[in-house]
Amino acid sequence: MNNCEYQQIEPLSLPNPTPPPRPAAVEEEEEKARRKWEVFPGKNRFYCDGRFIVAQQSGVLPLTLGLILVTTVLFFVFDCPFLVKHLTVFIPAIGGVLFVFAVISLLQTSFTDPGILPRATPDEAAYIEKQIDNSGSSTYQPPPRTKEVVINQQVVKLKYCFTCKMFRPPRTSHCSLCDNCVERFDHHCPWVGNCVGKRNYRFFYTFIVSLSFLTAFIFGCVATHLALRAQGGRGLIFALQESPASAVELVICFLSVWSILGLSGFHTYLVASNLTTNEDIKGSWSGKSEAEDTGNPYSYNNILTNCCSVLCGPMPPSLIDRRGFVPVEQSSQTVSMEMVLPMPAAKEIKVVGGPTPSQLPPSRALQVPSSPLPATPLSLTGRPQFSCLF
Amino acid sequence: MFHNLQELRQSPSLATKVFIQRDYSEGTVCRFQIKFPSELGSRIERTLFEDTVKTLNTYYAEAEKVGGQSYMEGCLACATAYFIFLCMETRYEKVLKKISGYIQEQNEKIYAPRGLLLTDPVERGMRVIEVSVFEDRGSSGSSPSSNVSSGISQR
């Protein structure tokens, strides 16, 4: 199996791939094999050849980073020497640990795929359309396209996403800023410049908790510093004159600690009840009706289990395979799909099941999607493992 | 290898694709419906197909199991600021590899001889199991299913 995989990867990973010999129908093949991030349909930006992903609008991420850096650097430069001399050397150590945690978790939140769902392939979309049309809505106007499922004895409505052409799984929502469906969508956070979803919620939570500790810690230390300086009747003004940077830190920390602590508290509540911000804001499970049985169907009804499953659950890999290569047939597939009959006709052909596809002009449409043939075994093995980490 | 792929490309033509949807009755865990699609009616035995889907569901349940090992992994990852993921493969990824191997094996042994091909759900965003149904050209000299199986056996 390993040898087989290695051989299968080779042609696609060549820097100057002349693709394997093809039927003559394909003239539009690319000279260079492209990675999937280059053809990604959502509004995202990619760095380091697809290793890192952020939303298109970075929001105020530079401001967030800048504020944290400036405050911490000022703290280390202006307050720590005094505090180390008068109190303990652990102060900069603790501050350092909190700072490292906060910055690393911020970067991970920003650069990790939040759980983006790849859009449905044309075949899949056509199959779903066929099922919707067949499922007996007698009115002419397009139905709102919802599907109901029962999850843990509770009825949940799944909405159809017109952009991604699929029924959204439960707890998935489409982010209009990023133009992606994101699993377990929490919210789009401008401070980190990315959506917060299934894959990066734990990083986000670590970030806000460590940031609230860091902010509170710096605030406390700076206040202590100023109080110690002001001892002996010299007064606060004197202390501030001696250490003006402390005033800056005080202001920044004072203004931000309330909102960050509040946010941490709110998200701790969400984690403990296995809710997302999206669900909480919409009141999905708040039991607007009088019925007793509207509750959160995803909750384990145990705070500890909820916390563990949300924060310590298994880390699912990224589904969008940013660094995989686009199979060459896909680029030709999109071209030839444009040349065939529009979707309804193609859909009908598939319904018939193609007993005599040779009679039907769009047989090319049927043949071209045979691209999954090489794509399936090749891309199975052609997925570099590190792409799944972020 | 390419010779076989060419054969697959040239001789059988894709008749249709069937998509096995997710089963959300147990929440957001990855699970596929075990309902046997009518389009596959005559191509494969119901029990074989259902066994494949059930096995896949078991694998996914194993990957997503929230238990001792996943807690250890989560806590260790948090303690190392998640840098551990650079060195170590997560349990989920290990199970996904097993699943790829299983699907490949099922394709070779069961599906390709019947003119069918399973696509790994991870290629489709874990939304569906895509089953490609190739037309059964019994009238032509060399039937595609035998091409496929002979091609695969050459590996």
Coordinates of C-alpha atoms in Angstrom, one line a residue:
Chain A
M1 CA 0.0 0.0 0.0
N2 CA 2.8 2.4 0.8
N3 CA 4.5 1.8 -2.5
C4 CA 1.3 2.3 -4.3
E5 CA 0.6 5.6 -2.5
Y6 CA 4.1 6.8 -3.3
Q7 CA 3.7 6.1 -7.0
Q8 CA 0.4 7.7 -7.1
I9 CA 1.6 11.0 -5.6
E10 CA 4.5 11.4 -8.0
P11 CA 2.9 12.8 -11.1
L12 CA 1.0 15.5 -9.3
S13 CA 3.8 16.6 -7.1
L14 CA 6.3 17.2 -9.9
P15 CA 7.2 20.8 -10.3
N16 CA 6.8 20.7 -14.0
P17 CA 4.0 18.3 -14.4
T18 CA 3.2 17.2 -17.8
P19 CA 0.1 15.4 -16.7
P20 CA -0.2 11.7 -17.6
P21 CA -1.4 11.0 -21.1
R22 CA -4.9 12.2 -21.6
P23 CA -7.7 11.7 -24.1
A24 CA -7.4 14.4 -26.7
A25 CA -10.6 16.1 -25.7
V26 CA -8.8 18.1 -23.0
E27 CA -6.9 21.2 -24.3
E28 CA -7.5 23.4 -21.4
E29 CA -5.2 21.6 -19.0
E30 CA -3.0 23.8 -16.9
E31 CA 0.7 23.9 -17.4
K32 CA 1.3 23.9 -13.7
A33 CA -0.7 21.9 -11.2
R34 CA -2.5 24.3 -8.9
R35 CA -3.2 23.9 -5.3
K36 CA -6.7 23.9 -4.1
W37 CA -6.3 27.1 -2.1
E38 CA -5.7 29.0 -5.3
V39 CA -9.1 28.1 -6.6
F40 CA -10.9 28.3 -3.3
P41 CA -14.3 30.0 -3.8
G42 CA -14.7 31.6 -0.4
K43 CA -13.4 35.0 0.6
N44 CA -10.3 34.0 2.4
R45 CA -6.7 34.8 2.1
F46 CA -3.9 32.3 2.3
Y47 CA -0.3 32.5 3.3
C48 CA 2.7 30.3 3.0
D49 CA 1.4 28.4 0.1
G50 CA -1.9 27.6 1.7
R51 CA -0.6 26.7 5.2
F52 CA -2.4 29.6 6.9
I53 CA -5.9 30.9 6.3
V54 CA -7.5 34.1 7.3
A55 CA -10.6 36.0 6.4
Q56 CA -10.3 38.4 3.6
Q57 CA -10.9 41.4 5.9
S58 CA -8.3 41.2 8.6
G59 CA -10.6 43.3 10.8
V60 CA -8.7 44.8 13.7
L61 CA -6.3 41.9 14.2
P62 CA -3.3 44.2 13.8
L63 CA -4.8 46.5 16.5
T64 CA -5.4 43.6 18.8
L65 CA -1.9 42.3 18.4
G66 CA -0.5 45.8 18.7
L67 CA -2.4 46.6 21.9
I68 CA -1.3 43.4 23.6
L69 CA 2.3 43.8 22.5
V70 CA 2.6 47.4 23.5
T71 CA 1.0 47.0 26.8
T72 CA 3.1 43.9 27.7
V73 CA 6.3 45.5 26.5
L74 CA 5.7 48.6 28.5
F75 CA 4.9 46.4 31.5
F76 CA 8.2 44.5 31.2
V77 CA 10.3 47.6 30.6
F78 CA 8.8 50.0 33.1
D79 CA 7.1 48.1 35.8
C80 CA 8.9 44.8 36.2
P81 CA 12.3 46.1 37.3
F82 CA 10.6 47.9 40.2
L83 CA 8.4 45.0 41.1
V84 CA 11.2 42.5 40.9
K85 CA 13.3 44.6 43.2
H86 CA 10.5 45.1 45.7
L87 CA 8.4 42.0 45.4
T88 CA 9.3 38.9 43.6
V89 CA 10.9 37.7 40.4
F90 CA 7.8 35.6 39.6
I91 CA 6.0 38.6 38.4
P92 CA 7.7 38.9 35.0
A93 CA 7.7 35.1 34.8
I94 CA 3.9 34.8 35.2
G95 CA 3.4 37.8 32.9
G96 CA 5.6 36.2 30.3
V97 CA 3.7 32.9 30.4
L98 CA 0.4 34.6 30.1
F99 CA 1.6 36.8 27.3
V100 CA 2.9 33.8 25.3
F101 CA -0.3 31.9 25.8
A102 CA -2.4 34.9 24.7
V103 CA -0.4 35.7 21.6
I104 CA -0.1 32.1 20.5
S105 CA -3.7 31.3 20.9
L106 CA -4.6 34.6 19.2
L107 CA -2.5 33.6 16.2
Q108 CA -3.9 30.2 16.1
T109 CA -7.5 31.5 16.2
S110 CA -6.7 33.8 13.4
F111 CA -4.8 31.4 11.1
T112 CA -6.7 28.2 11.6
D113 CA -9.5 27.0 9.4
P114 CA -12.5 27.4 11.6
G115 CA -14.3 24.4 10.1
I116 CA -15.1 25.6 6.6
L117 CA -17.3 23.2 4.7
P118 CA -16.3 22.8 1.1
R119 CA -19.0 23.6 -1.3
A120 CA -21.0 20.9 -2.9
T121 CA -19.8 19.5 -6.2
P122 CA -22.0 20.0 -9.2
D123 CA -23.1 16.4 -9.1
E124 CA -24.0 16.6 -5.5
A125 CA -25.9 19.8 -6.0
A126 CA -27.9 18.3 -8.9
Y127 CA -28.7 15.2 -6.8
I128 CA -30.0 17.4 -4.0
E129 CA -32.1 19.5 -6.3
K130 CA -33.6 16.4 -7.8
Q131 CA -34.5 15.2 -4.3
I132 CA -36.1 18.5 -3.4
D133 CA -38.1 18.6 -6.5
N134 CA -39.3 15.1 -6.0
S135 CA -40.3 15.5 -2.5
G136 CA -43.7 16.7 -3.4
S137 CA -44.1 20.3 -2.8
S138 CA -47.3 21.0 -4.8
T139 CA -47.0 24.8 -4.8
Y140 CA -45.1 26.3 -7.6
Q141 CA -43.0 28.9 -5.9
P142 CA -39.6 27.7 -4.7
P143 CA -40.0 26.4 -1.2
P144 CA -37.9 27.8 1.6
R145 CA -35.8 24.7 1.3
T146 CA -35.6 23.4 4.7
K147 CA -35.3 19.8 5.8
E148 CA -36.2 18.6 9.2
V149 CA -34.3 16.1 11.2
V150 CA -34.8 14.7 14.6
I151 CA -31.8 15.0 16.9
N152 CA -32.1 13.5 20.3
Q153 CA -35.9 13.6 20.1
Q154 CA -35.9 17.2 19.1
V155 CA -36.9 18.5 15.7
V156 CA -34.2 20.6 14.1
K157 CA -34.6 22.5 10.8
L158 CA -31.7 22.3 8.4
K159 CA -31.6 25.2 5.9
Y160 CA -30.5 25.0 2.3
C161 CA -27.5 27.2 1.5
F162 CA -27.9 28.7 -1.9
T163 CA -24.2 29.6 -2.1
C164 CA -22.7 26.3 -1.1
K165 CA -25.6 24.3 -2.7
M166 CA -26.2 22.0 0.1
F167 CA -28.3 21.5 3.2
R168 CA -26.3 22.9 6.1
P169 CA -25.5 20.3 8.8
P170 CA -26.8 21.2 12.2
R171 CA -25.1 24.1 13.9
T172 CA -23.5 25.1 10.7
S173 CA -24.0 28.7 9.5
H174 CA -23.0 30.6 6.5
C175 CA -20.7 33.6 7.2
S176 CA -21.4 36.4 4.8
L177 CA -18.1 38.1 5.4
C178 CA -16.1 35.0 4.5
D179 CA -18.7 33.6 2.2
N180 CA -18.3 30.1 3.6
C181 CA -20.4 27.7 5.6
V182 CA -18.7 27.1 8.9
E183 CA -19.3 24.1 11.1
R184 CA -20.5 24.9 14.6
F185 CA -20.4 28.5 13.7
D186 CA -20.0 30.7 16.7
H187 CA -19.4 34.2 15.3
H188 CA -17.2 36.1 13.0
C189 CA -14.7 37.9 15.3
P190 CA -13.2 41.1 13.8
W191 CA -10.7 41.3 16.6
V192 CA -9.1 38.1 15.4
G193 CA -10.0 38.6 11.8
N194 CA -11.5 35.2 11.3
C195 CA -14.6 33.2 12.0
V196 CA -14.8 31.2 15.2
G197 CA -16.1 27.7 14.5
K198 CA -15.6 24.1 15.4
R199 CA -11.9 23.9 14.8
N200 CA -10.7 27.0 16.4
Y201 CA -13.2 27.6 19.2
R202 CA -10.8 26.1 21.7
F203 CA -8.1 28.5 20.6
F204 CA -10.5 31.4 20.8
Y205 CA -11.5 30.4 24.3
T206 CA -7.9 30.0 25.4
F207 CA -7.2 33.4 23.9
I208 CA -9.9 35.3 25.8
V209 CA -9.3 33.5 29.0
S210 CA -5.5 34.0 28.9
L211 CA -6.0 37.6 27.8
S212 CA -8.4 38.4 30.6
F213 CA -5.8 36.9 33.1
L214 CA -3.1 38.9 31.4
T215 CA -5.0 42.1 31.5
A216 CA -6.1 41.7 35.1
F217 CA -2.6 40.7 36.0
I218 CA -1.0 43.7 34.4
F219 CA -3.6 46.0 35.9
G220 CA -3.0 44.6 39.3
C221 CA 0.8 44.8 39.0
V222 CA 0.8 48.3 37.7
A223 CA -1.6 49.4 40.4
T224 CA 0.7 47.8 43.0
H225 CA 3.7 49.4 41.4
L226 CA 2.1 52.9 41.6
A227 CA 0.9 52.3 45.1
L228 CA 4.4 51.3 46.2
R229 CA 5.9 54.3 44.6
A230 CA 3.3 56.6 46.1
Q231 CA 4.0 55.3 49.6
G232 CA 5.5 57.5 52.2
G233 CA 3.1 60.3 51.5
R234 CA 4.6 61.1 48.1
G235 CA 1.3 60.8 46.4
L236 CA 0.0 59.3 43.2
I237 CA 0.9 62.2 41.0
F238 CA 4.5 61.8 41.9
A239 CA 4.3 58.1 41.2
L240 CA 2.8 58.8 37.8
Q241 CA 5.4 61.3 37.0
E242 CA 8.1 58.8 37.8
S243 CA 6.6 56.1 35.6
P244 CA 4.3 57.6 33.0
A245 CA 4.2 54.4 31.0
S246 CA 2.3 52.9 33.8
A247 CA -0.5 55.4 33.3
V248 CA -0.8 54.2 29.7
E249 CA -1.0 50.6 30.8
L250 CA -3.5 51.4 33.4
V251 CA -5.8 53.1 31.0
I252 CA -5.6 50.3 28.4
C253 CA -6.1 47.6 30.9
F254 CA -8.9 49.3 32.8
L255 CA -10.8 49.9 29.6
S256 CA -10.4 46.4 28.2
V257 CA -10.5 44.2 31.3
W258 CA -14.3 44.6 31.7
S259 CA -15.2 43.7 28.2
I260 CA -12.7 40.8 28.1
L261 CA -13.7 39.4 31.4
G262 CA -17.3 39.7 30.4
L263 CA -16.6 37.9 27.2
S264 CA -14.7 35.2 29.0
G265 CA -17.6 34.8 31.4
F266 CA -20.1 34.6 28.6
H267 CA -18.1 32.0 26.7
T268 CA -17.6 30.0 29.8
Y269 CA -21.4 29.8 30.1
L270 CA -21.6 28.8 26.5
V271 CA -19.0 26.1 26.8
A272 CA -20.7 24.8 30.0
S273 CA -24.0 24.5 28.2
N274 CA -22.6 23.5 24.8
L275 CA -24.1 26.4 23.0
T276 CA -22.8 28.7 20.3
T277 CA -23.0 32.5 20.3
N278 CA -25.1 32.1 17.2
E279 CA -27.6 29.9 18.9
D280 CA -27.7 31.9 22.0
I281 CA -28.4 35.1 20.2
K282 CA -31.1 33.6 18.0
G283 CA -32.6 31.9 21.0
S284 CA -32.7 28.6 19.2
W285 CA -33.1 26.6 22.3
S286 CA -34.4 29.1 24.8
G287 CA -37.8 27.6 24.7
K288 CA -39.8 30.4 23.2
S289 CA -42.8 28.1 23.2
E290 CA -44.3 26.8 26.3
A291 CA -43.4 23.2 25.6
E292 CA -40.9 21.8 28.0
D293 CA -39.1 19.8 25.5
T294 CA -37.3 22.5 23.6
G295 CA -33.8 22.3 25.0
N296 CA -30.4 22.1 23.5
P297 CA -30.2 18.7 21.9
Y298 CA -26.4 18.8 21.7
S299 CA -25.9 19.3 25.4
Y300 CA -24.8 16.4 27.5
N301 CA -26.7 17.9 30.5
N302 CA -23.5 17.8 32.5
I303 CA -21.3 20.9 32.8
L304 CA -18.1 18.9 33.0
T305 CA -18.9 16.7 30.0
N306 CA -19.9 19.8 28.0
C307 CA -16.7 21.6 28.8
C308 CA -14.6 18.6 28.0
S309 CA -16.3 17.8 24.8
V310 CA -16.1 21.4 23.5
L311 CA -12.5 22.2 24.7
C312 CA -10.8 18.8 24.8
G313 CA -12.7 16.9 22.2
P314 CA -10.9 15.4 19.2
M315 CA -9.5 17.9 16.8
P316 CA -11.1 17.4 13.4
P317 CA -8.9 18.0 10.4
S318 CA -9.5 20.7 7.9
L319 CA -11.9 19.6 5.2
I320 CA -10.9 22.1 2.6
D321 CA -7.5 20.5 1.9
R322 CA -5.9 23.8 1.0
R323 CA -2.6 22.3 -0.1
G324 CA -3.9 19.5 -2.1
F325 CA -3.6 19.7 -5.9
V326 CA -6.5 20.5 -8.1
P327 CA -7.0 17.4 -10.2
V328 CA -6.4 18.5 -13.8
E329 CA -9.6 17.0 -14.9
Q330 CA -11.5 19.3 -12.6
S331 CA -10.3 22.4 -14.6
S332 CA -11.4 20.7 -17.8
Q333 CA -14.5 19.5 -16.1
T334 CA -15.6 23.0 -15.4
V335 CA -15.0 24.0 -18.9
S336 CA -16.8 21.2 -20.5
M337 CA -19.7 21.5 -18.1
E338 CA -20.3 24.9 -19.5
M339 CA -20.6 23.5 -22.9
V340 CA -23.2 21.0 -22.1
L341 CA -26.9 21.5 -21.6
P342 CA -28.0 23.4 -18.6
M343 CA -28.5 21.7 -15.3
P344 CA -32.1 20.6 -15.5
A345 CA -31.4 18.6 -18.6
A346 CA -28.4 17.0 -17.1
K347 CA -30.4 16.3 -14.0
E348 CA -33.0 14.5 -16.0
I349 CA -30.4 12.3 -17.7
K350 CA -29.2 11.2 -14.4
V351 CA -32.6 10.4 -13.2
V352 CA -33.1 8.1 -16.1
G353 CA -30.0 6.3 -15.0
G354 CA -28.4 6.4 -18.4
P355 CA -29.3 3.1 -19.9
T356 CA -28.4 4.4 -23.3
P357 CA -26.1 7.3 -22.7
S358 CA -24.6 7.0 -26.2
Q359 CA -27.9 8.5 -27.5
L360 CA -27.7 11.5 -25.4
P361 CA -25.6 14.5 -26.4
P362 CA -24.5 15.4 -22.9
S363 CA -22.8 12.1 -22.5
R364 CA -19.7 14.1 -22.3
A365 CA -21.1 15.6 -19.1
L366 CA -21.4 12.1 -17.8
Q367 CA -18.0 11.0 -18.8
V368 CA -16.1 14.0 -17.6
P369 CA -17.1 13.6 -14.0
S370 CA -15.2 10.3 -14.1
S371 CA -12.4 12.6 -12.9
P372 CA -13.0 11.3 -9.4
L373 CA -11.5 8.1 -10.6
P374 CA -8.0 9.2 -10.5
A375 CA -8.7 12.0 -8.1
T376 CA -10.0 9.5 -5.5
P377 CA -7.0 7.3 -5.1
L378 CA -4.6 10.0 -5.9
S379 CA -5.9 12.7 -3.6
L380 CA -6.4 10.2 -0.9
T381 CA -2.8 9.8 -0.8
G382 CA -1.8 13.2 -2.1
R383 CA -3.0 15.0 1.0
P384 CA 0.0 16.2 2.9
Q385 CA -0.7 15.7 6.5
F386 CA 0.4 19.1 7.7
S387 CA -2.4 20.8 5.8
C388 CA -4.8 19.3 8.3
L389 CA -3.2 21.0 11.3
F390 CA -4.5 24.5 10.8
Chain B
M1 CA -1.0 2.4 -12.7
F2 CA -1.6 5.0 -15.4
H3 CA -2.4 2.3 -17.9
N4 CA -5.2 1.1 -15.6
L5 CA -6.5 4.5 -14.9
Q6 CA -6.6 5.2 -18.7
E7 CA -8.6 2.0 -19.1
L8 CA -11.0 3.2 -16.4
R9 CA -11.3 6.5 -18.1
Q10 CA -11.8 5.3 -21.6
S11 CA -13.9 2.2 -21.3
P12 CA -16.7 2.6 -18.7
S13 CA -18.8 5.7 -18.8
L14 CA -20.3 7.1 -15.7
A15 CA -24.0 6.5 -15.6
T16 CA -24.9 8.3 -12.4
K17 CA -23.8 9.1 -9.0
V18 CA -25.6 8.3 -5.8
F19 CA -25.0 10.3 -2.6
I20 CA -25.5 8.7 0.8
Q21 CA -26.4 11.6 3.1
R22 CA -25.5 12.1 6.7
D23 CA -27.6 10.9 9.5
Y24 CA -28.1 13.6 12.1
S25 CA -30.3 11.7 14.5
E26 CA -27.6 11.5 17.0
G27 CA -26.4 15.0 16.7
T28 CA -23.4 16.4 14.8
V29 CA -21.3 13.3 15.0
C30 CA -20.3 12.0 11.7
R31 CA -22.7 9.2 10.7
F32 CA -24.1 8.2 7.4
Q33 CA -27.6 6.9 6.7
I34 CA -27.7 3.2 6.3
K35 CA -30.7 3.4 4.0
F36 CA -30.0 1.4 0.8
P37 CA -30.5 3.7 -2.2
S38 CA -32.9 2.5 -4.9
E39 CA -30.5 3.4 -7.7
L40 CA -28.1 0.7 -6.6
G41 CA -30.9 -1.8 -6.5
S42 CA -29.6 -4.4 -8.9
R43 CA -25.9 -3.6 -8.7
I44 CA -25.0 -4.7 -5.3
E45 CA -26.4 -6.8 -2.4
R46 CA -28.1 -4.7 0.2
T47 CA -26.2 -6.4 3.1
L48 CA -22.8 -5.8 1.6
F49 CA -23.5 -2.1 1.1
E50 CA -25.1 -1.7 4.5
D51 CA -22.1 -3.4 6.1
T52 CA -19.8 -1.0 4.4
V53 CA -21.7 2.0 5.7
K54 CA -22.0 0.5 9.2
T55 CA -18.2 -0.1 9.3
L56 CA -17.6 3.5 8.2
N57 CA -19.9 4.8 10.9
T58 CA -18.0 2.7 13.5
Y59 CA -14.7 4.2 12.3
Y60 CA -16.0 7.8 12.5
A61 CA -17.5 7.1 15.9
E62 CA -14.1 6.0 17.0
A63 CA -12.4 9.1 15.6
E64 CA -14.8 11.4 17.3
K65 CA -15.1 9.6 20.6
V66 CA -14.8 11.9 23.5
G67 CA -13.0 9.9 26.1
G68 CA -9.8 9.4 28.0
Q69 CA -7.5 9.5 25.0
S70 CA -9.0 12.6 23.5
Y71 CA -8.9 14.4 26.8
M72 CA -5.2 13.6 27.1
E73 CA -4.6 14.7 23.6
G74 CA -6.5 17.9 24.2
C75 CA -4.8 18.8 27.5
L76 CA -1.4 18.0 26.2
A77 CA -2.0 20.1 23.1
C78 CA -3.2 23.0 25.3
A79 CA -0.2 22.7 27.6
T80 CA 2.2 22.8 24.6
A81 CA 0.3 25.7 23.1
Y82 CA -0.8 23.3 20.4
F83 CA 2.6 23.0 18.9
I84 CA 2.3 19.3 19.6
F85 CA 0.2 19.0 16.5
L86 CA 3.3 19.8 14.4
C87 CA 5.0 16.7 15.5
M88 CA 2.1 14.3 16.2
E89 CA -0.7 13.1 14.2
T90 CA -4.1 13.5 15.9
R91 CA -6.1 10.4 16.6
Y92 CA -8.7 11.7 14.1
E93 CA -6.2 11.8 11.3
K94 CA -5.0 8.3 12.1
V95 CA -8.5 7.0 11.9
L96 CA -9.1 8.9 8.6
K97 CA -6.1 7.1 7.2
K98 CA -7.6 3.8 8.3
I99 CA -10.8 4.8 6.6
S100 CA -9.0 5.6 3.4
G101 CA -7.4 2.2 3.4
Y102 CA -10.7 0.5 4.2
I103 CA -12.5 2.3 1.3
Q104 CA -9.8 1.4 -1.1
E105 CA -10.0 -2.2 0.0
Q106 CA -13.7 -2.2 -0.4
N107 CA -13.5 -0.7 -3.8
E108 CA -11.0 -3.3 -4.9
K109 CA -12.8 -6.3 -3.6
I110 CA -16.5 -5.5 -3.7
Y111 CA -17.4 -2.3 -5.6
A112 CA -15.2 -2.2 -8.6
P113 CA -16.1 -5.7 -9.8
R114 CA -19.7 -4.5 -9.7
G115 CA -19.0 -1.3 -11.7
L116 CA -19.3 0.9 -8.6
L117 CA -16.8 3.2 -6.9
L118 CA -16.9 4.7 -3.5
T119 CA -15.4 8.1 -2.9
D120 CA -14.0 8.8 0.5
P121 CA -16.3 11.2 2.4
V122 CA -13.4 13.3 3.4
E123 CA -13.1 14.3 -0.2
R124 CA -16.6 15.7 -0.1
G125 CA -16.4 17.6 3.2
M126 CA -17.7 14.6 5.2
R127 CA -21.2 15.4 3.8
V128 CA -21.9 12.4 1.6
I129 CA -20.6 9.1 0.6
E130 CA -20.4 9.4 -3.2
V131 CA -21.1 6.2 -5.1
S132 CA -20.2 6.4 -8.8
V133 CA -22.2 4.0 -10.8
F134 CA -20.7 3.0 -14.1
E135 CA -22.8 1.7 -16.8
D136 CA -22.9 -2.0 -17.2
R137 CA -22.1 -2.5 -20.9
G138 CA -22.7 -6.2 -21.1
S139 CA -23.0 -5.9 -24.9
S140 CA -19.5 -4.7 -25.7
G141 CA -16.7 -7.2 -26.0
S142 CA -14.9 -6.4 -22.8
S143 CA -17.2 -5.3 -20.1
P144 CA -16.0 -2.3 -18.1
S145 CA -16.4 -4.2 -14.8
S146 CA -14.0 -6.9 -16.0
N147 CA -11.6 -4.2 -17.2
V148 CA -11.7 -2.6 -13.9
S149 CA -11.2 -5.8 -11.9
S150 CA -8.4 -7.0 -14.2
G151 CA -6.8 -3.6 -14.1
I152 CA -6.9 -3.6 -10.3
S153 CA -5.6 -7.1 -10.0
Q154 CA -2.6 -6.2 -12.0
R155 CA -1.5 -3.9 -9.2

